[in-house]
Coordinates of N, CA and C in Angstrom, one line a residue:
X992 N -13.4 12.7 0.0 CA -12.3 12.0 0.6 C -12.7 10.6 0.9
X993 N -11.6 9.9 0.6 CA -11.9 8.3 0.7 C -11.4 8.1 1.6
X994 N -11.8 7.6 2.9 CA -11.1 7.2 4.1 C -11.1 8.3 5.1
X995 N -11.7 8.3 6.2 CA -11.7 9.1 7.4 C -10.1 9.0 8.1
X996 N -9.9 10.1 8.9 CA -9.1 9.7 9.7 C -8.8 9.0 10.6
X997 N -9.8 8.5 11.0 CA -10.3 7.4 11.7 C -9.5 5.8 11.2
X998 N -9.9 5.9 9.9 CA -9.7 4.7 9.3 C -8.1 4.7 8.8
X999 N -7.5 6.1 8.8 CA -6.1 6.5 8.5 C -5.0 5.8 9.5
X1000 N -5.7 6.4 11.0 CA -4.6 6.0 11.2 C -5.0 4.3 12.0
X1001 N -6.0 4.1 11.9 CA -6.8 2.3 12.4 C -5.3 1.3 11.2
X1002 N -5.2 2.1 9.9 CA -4.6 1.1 8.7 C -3.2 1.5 9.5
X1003 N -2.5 2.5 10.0 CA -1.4 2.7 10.1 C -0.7 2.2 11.6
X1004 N -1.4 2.2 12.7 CA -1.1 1.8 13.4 C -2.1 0.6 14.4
X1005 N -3.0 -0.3 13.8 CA -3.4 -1.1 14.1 C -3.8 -2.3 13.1
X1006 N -3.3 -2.2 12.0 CA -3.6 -3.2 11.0 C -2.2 -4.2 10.5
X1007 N -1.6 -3.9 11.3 CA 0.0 -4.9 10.6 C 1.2 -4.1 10.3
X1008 N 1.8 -4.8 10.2 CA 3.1 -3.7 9.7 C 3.8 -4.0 8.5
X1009 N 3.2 -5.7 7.9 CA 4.0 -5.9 6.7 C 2.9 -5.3 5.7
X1010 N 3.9 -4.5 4.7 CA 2.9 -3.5 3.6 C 3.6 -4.2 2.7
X1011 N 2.6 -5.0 1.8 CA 3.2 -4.9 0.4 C 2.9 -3.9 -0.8
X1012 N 4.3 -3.2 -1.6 CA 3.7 -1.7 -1.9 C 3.9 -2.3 -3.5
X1013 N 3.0 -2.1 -4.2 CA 2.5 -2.5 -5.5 C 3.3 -1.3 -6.2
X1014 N 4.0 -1.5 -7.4 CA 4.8 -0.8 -8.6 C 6.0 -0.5 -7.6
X1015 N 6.2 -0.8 -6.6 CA 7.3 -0.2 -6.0 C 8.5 -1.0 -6.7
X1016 N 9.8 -0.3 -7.0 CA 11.0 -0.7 -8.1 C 11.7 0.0 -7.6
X1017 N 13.5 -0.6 -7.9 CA 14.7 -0.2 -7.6 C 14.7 1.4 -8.3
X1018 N 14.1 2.0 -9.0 CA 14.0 3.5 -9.5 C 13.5 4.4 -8.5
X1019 N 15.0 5.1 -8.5 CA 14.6 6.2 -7.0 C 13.7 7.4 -7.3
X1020 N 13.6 7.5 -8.8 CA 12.7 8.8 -9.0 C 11.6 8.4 -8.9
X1021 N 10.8 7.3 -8.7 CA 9.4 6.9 -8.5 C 8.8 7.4 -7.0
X1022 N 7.8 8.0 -6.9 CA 7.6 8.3 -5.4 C 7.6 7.0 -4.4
X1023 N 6.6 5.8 -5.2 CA 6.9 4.4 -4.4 C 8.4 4.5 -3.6
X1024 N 9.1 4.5 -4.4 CA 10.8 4.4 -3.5 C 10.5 5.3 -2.5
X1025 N 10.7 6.2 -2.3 CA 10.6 7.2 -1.0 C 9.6 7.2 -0.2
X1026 N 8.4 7.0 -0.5 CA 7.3 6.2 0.3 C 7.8 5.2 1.2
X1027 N 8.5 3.9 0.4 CA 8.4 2.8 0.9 C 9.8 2.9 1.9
X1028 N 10.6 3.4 1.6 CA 11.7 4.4 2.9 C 11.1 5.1 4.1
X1029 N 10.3 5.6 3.8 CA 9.7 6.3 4.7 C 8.7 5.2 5.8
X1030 N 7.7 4.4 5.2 CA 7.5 3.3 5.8 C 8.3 2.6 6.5
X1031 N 9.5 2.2 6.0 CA 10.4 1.3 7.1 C 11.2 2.0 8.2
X1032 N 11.2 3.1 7.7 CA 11.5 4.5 9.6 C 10.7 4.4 9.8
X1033 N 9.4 3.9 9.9 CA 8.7 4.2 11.0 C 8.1 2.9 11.0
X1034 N 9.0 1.5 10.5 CA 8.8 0.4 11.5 C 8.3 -0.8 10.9
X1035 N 7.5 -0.4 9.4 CA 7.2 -1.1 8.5 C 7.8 -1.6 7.9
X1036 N 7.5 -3.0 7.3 CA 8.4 -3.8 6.1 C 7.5 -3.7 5.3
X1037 N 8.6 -3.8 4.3 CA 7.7 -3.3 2.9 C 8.5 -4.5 2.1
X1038 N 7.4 -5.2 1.2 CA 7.4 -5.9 0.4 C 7.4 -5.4 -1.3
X1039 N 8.4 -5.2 -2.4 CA 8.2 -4.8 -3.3 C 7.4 -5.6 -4.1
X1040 N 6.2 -5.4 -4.6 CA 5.8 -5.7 -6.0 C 5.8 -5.3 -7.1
X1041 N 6.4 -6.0 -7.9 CA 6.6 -5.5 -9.5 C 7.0 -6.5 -10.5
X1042 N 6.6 -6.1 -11.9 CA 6.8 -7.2 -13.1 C 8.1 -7.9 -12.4
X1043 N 9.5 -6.7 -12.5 CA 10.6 -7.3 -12.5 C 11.1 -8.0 -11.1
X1044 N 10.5 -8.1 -10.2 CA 10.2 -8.7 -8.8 C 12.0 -8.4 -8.3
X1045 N 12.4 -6.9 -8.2 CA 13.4 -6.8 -7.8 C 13.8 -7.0 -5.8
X1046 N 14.8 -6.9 -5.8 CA 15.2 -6.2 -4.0 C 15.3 -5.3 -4.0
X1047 N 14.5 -4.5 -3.3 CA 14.5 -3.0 -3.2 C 14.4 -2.5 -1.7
X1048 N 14.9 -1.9 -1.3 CA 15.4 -1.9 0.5 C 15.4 -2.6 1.1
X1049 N 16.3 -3.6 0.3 CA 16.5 -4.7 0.9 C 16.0 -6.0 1.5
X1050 N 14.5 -5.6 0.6 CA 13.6 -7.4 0.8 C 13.7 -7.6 -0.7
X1051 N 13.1 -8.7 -0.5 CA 12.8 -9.5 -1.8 C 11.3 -9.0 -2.7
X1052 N 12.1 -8.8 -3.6 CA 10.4 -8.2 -4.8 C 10.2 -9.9 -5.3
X1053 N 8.8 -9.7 -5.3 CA 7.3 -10.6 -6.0 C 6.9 -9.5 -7.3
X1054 N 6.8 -10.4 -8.3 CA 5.8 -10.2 -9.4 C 4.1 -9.8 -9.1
X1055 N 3.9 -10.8 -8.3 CA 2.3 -10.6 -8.4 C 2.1 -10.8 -6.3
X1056 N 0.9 -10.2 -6.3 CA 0.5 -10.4 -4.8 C 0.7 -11.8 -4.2
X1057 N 0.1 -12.5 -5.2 CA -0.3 -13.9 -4.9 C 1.1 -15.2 -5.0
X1058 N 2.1 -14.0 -5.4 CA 3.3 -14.3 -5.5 C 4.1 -14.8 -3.8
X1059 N 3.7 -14.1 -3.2 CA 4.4 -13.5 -1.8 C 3.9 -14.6 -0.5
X1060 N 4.9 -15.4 -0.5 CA 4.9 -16.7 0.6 C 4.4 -16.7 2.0
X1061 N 4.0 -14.8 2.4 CA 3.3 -14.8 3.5 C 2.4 -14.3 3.2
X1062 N 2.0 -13.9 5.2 CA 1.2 -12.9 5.0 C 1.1 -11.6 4.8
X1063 N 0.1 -10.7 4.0 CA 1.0 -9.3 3.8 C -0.6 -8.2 4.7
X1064 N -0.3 -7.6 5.4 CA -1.5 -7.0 6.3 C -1.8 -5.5 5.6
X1065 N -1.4 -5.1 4.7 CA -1.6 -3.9 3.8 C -0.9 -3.6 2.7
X1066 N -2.0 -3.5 1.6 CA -1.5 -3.4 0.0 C -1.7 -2.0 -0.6
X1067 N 0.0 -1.2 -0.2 CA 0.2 0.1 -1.0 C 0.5 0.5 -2.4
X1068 N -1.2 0.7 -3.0 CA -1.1 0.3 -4.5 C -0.3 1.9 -5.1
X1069 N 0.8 1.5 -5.6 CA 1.1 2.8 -6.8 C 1.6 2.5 -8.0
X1070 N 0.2 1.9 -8.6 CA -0.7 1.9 -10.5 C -1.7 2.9 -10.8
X1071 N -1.4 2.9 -12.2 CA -2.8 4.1 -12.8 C -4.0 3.8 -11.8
X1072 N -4.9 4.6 -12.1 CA -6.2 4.3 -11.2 C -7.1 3.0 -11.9
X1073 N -6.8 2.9 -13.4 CA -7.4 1.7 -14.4 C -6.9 0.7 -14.1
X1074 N -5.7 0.2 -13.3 CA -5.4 -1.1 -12.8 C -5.5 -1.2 -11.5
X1075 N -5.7 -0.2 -10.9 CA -6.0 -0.4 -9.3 C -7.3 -0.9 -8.7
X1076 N -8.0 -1.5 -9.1 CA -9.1 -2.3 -9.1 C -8.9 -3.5 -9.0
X1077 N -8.4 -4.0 -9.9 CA -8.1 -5.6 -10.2 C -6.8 -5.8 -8.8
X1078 N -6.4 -4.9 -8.4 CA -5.1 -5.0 -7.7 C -5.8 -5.1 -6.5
X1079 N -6.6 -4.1 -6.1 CA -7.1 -4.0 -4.1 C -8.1 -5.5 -4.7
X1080 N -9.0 -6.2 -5.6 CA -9.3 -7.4 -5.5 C -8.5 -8.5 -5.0
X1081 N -6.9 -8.5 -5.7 CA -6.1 -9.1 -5.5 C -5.6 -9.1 -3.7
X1082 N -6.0 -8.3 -3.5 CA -5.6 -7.9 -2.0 C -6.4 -8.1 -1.0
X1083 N -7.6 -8.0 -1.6 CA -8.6 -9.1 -0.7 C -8.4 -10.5 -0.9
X1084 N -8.2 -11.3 -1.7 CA -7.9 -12.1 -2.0 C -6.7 -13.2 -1.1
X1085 N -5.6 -11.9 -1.3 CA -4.6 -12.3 -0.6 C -4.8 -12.4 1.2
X1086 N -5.7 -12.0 1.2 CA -6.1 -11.8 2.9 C -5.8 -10.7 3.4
X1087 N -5.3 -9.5 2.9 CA -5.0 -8.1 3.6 C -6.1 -7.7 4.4
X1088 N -5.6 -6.7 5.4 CA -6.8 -6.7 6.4 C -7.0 -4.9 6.1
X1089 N -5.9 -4.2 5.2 CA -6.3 -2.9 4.5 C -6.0 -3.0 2.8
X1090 N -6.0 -2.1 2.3 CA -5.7 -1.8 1.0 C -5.4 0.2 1.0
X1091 N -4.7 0.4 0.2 CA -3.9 1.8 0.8 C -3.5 2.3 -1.1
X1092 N -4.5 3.2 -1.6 CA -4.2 4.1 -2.9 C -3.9 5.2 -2.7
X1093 N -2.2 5.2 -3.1 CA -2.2 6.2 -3.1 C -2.8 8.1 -3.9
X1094 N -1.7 8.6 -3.2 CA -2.5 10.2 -4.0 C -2.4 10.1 -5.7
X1095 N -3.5 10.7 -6.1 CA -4.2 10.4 -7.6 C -4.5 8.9 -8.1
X1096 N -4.5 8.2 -7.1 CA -5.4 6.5 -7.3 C -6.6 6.4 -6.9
X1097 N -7.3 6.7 -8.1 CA -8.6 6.4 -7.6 C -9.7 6.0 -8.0
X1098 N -10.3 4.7 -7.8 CA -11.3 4.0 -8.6 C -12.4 3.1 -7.2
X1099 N -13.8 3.9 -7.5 CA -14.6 4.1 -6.3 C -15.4 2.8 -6.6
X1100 N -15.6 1.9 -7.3 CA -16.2 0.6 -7.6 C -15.2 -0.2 -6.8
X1101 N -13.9 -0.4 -6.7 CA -13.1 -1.0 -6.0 C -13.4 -0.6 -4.6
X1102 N -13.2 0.7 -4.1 CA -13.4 1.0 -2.6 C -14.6 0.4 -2.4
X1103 N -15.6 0.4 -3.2 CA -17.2 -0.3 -2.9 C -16.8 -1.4 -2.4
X1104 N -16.2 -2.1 -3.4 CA -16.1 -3.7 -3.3 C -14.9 -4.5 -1.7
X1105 N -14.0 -3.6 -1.7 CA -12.5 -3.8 -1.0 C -14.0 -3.3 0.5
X1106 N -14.5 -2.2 0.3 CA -15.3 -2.0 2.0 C -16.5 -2.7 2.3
X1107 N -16.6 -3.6 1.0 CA -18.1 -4.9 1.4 C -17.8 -5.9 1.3
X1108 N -16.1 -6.0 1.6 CA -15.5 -7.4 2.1 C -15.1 -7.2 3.2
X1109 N -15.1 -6.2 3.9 CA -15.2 -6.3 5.3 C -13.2 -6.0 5.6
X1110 N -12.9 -5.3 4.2 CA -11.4 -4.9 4.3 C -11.4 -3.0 4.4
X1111 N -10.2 -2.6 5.5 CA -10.3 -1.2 5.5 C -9.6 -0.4 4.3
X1112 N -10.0 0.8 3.7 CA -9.0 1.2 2.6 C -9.3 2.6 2.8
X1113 N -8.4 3.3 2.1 CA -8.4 4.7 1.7 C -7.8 5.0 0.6
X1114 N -8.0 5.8 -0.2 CA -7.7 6.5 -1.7 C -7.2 7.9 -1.4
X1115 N -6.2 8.1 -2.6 CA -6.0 9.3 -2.9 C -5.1 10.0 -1.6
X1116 N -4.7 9.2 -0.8 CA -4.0 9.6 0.4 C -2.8 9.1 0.1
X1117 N -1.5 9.9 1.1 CA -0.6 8.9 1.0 C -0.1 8.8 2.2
X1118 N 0.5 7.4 2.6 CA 1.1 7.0 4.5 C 2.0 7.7 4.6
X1119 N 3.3 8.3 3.6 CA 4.4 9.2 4.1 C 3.4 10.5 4.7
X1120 N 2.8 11.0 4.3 CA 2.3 12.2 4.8 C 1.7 12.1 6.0
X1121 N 0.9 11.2 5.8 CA -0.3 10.9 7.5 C 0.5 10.3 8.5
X1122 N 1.3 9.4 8.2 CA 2.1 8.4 9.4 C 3.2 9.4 9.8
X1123 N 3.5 10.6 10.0 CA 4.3 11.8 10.5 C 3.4 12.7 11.7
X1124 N 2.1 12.6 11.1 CA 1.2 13.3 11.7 C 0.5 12.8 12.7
X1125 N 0.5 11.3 13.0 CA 0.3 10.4 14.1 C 1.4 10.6 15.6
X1126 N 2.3 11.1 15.3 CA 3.6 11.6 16.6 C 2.8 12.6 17.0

């Protein structure tokens, strides 16, 4: 397991609230959509990232991380596990103080690199499930 509980709920209830959630898109069959619903009941703003940089519950979508005029305090990646590397870099980058892959995202060179910059993350988890279990 990548990420203690510890560090689950440190990203969910002590690390920020703006999440920008990577592949998230106006397509409701994507789990991103229902994730990123689920996030904003319980308080979160969620930032969409995607090619097509749509509105999607109602914020404004960015193309790229480095797109996004603020600050974003956790980056909920849902890409293959072969781009999610270059993405939680991106997320250090951008100044995030977590990075968040979801379930079946997982590439352990990045967790190396995202936890020796002094940024918290977890893999293969997802916040709809854990951020229920925090009540």
């Amino acid at each position: 397991m990548y990420g203690d509980d510890a560090t689950v709920r440190k990203i969910l209830t002590e690390s920020g609230d703006t999440w920008a959630v990577v592949g998230l898109s106006s397509n409701r069959q994507r789990a991103a959509y229902g994730v990123a619903q689920v996030l904003q009941r319980f308080g979160k703003r969620v930032v969409p990232v995607h090619p097509k940089a749509e509105t999607v519950h109602g914020e404004q979508g960015y193309a790229l991380l480095a797109d996004i005029p603020f600050d974003v305090d956790v980056v909920d990646v849902f890409v293959n596990s072969d781009l999610a590397g270059g993405v939680a870099d991106e997320a250090v980058a951008k100044g995030a103080r977590a990075v968040w892959f979801q379930l079946g995202v997982v590439d352990e060179d990045a967790y190396a690199r995202t936890r020796a910059a002094g940024v918290d993350m977890v893999m293969d988890r997802c916040p709809a499930i854990e951020i229920p279990r925090l009540a």
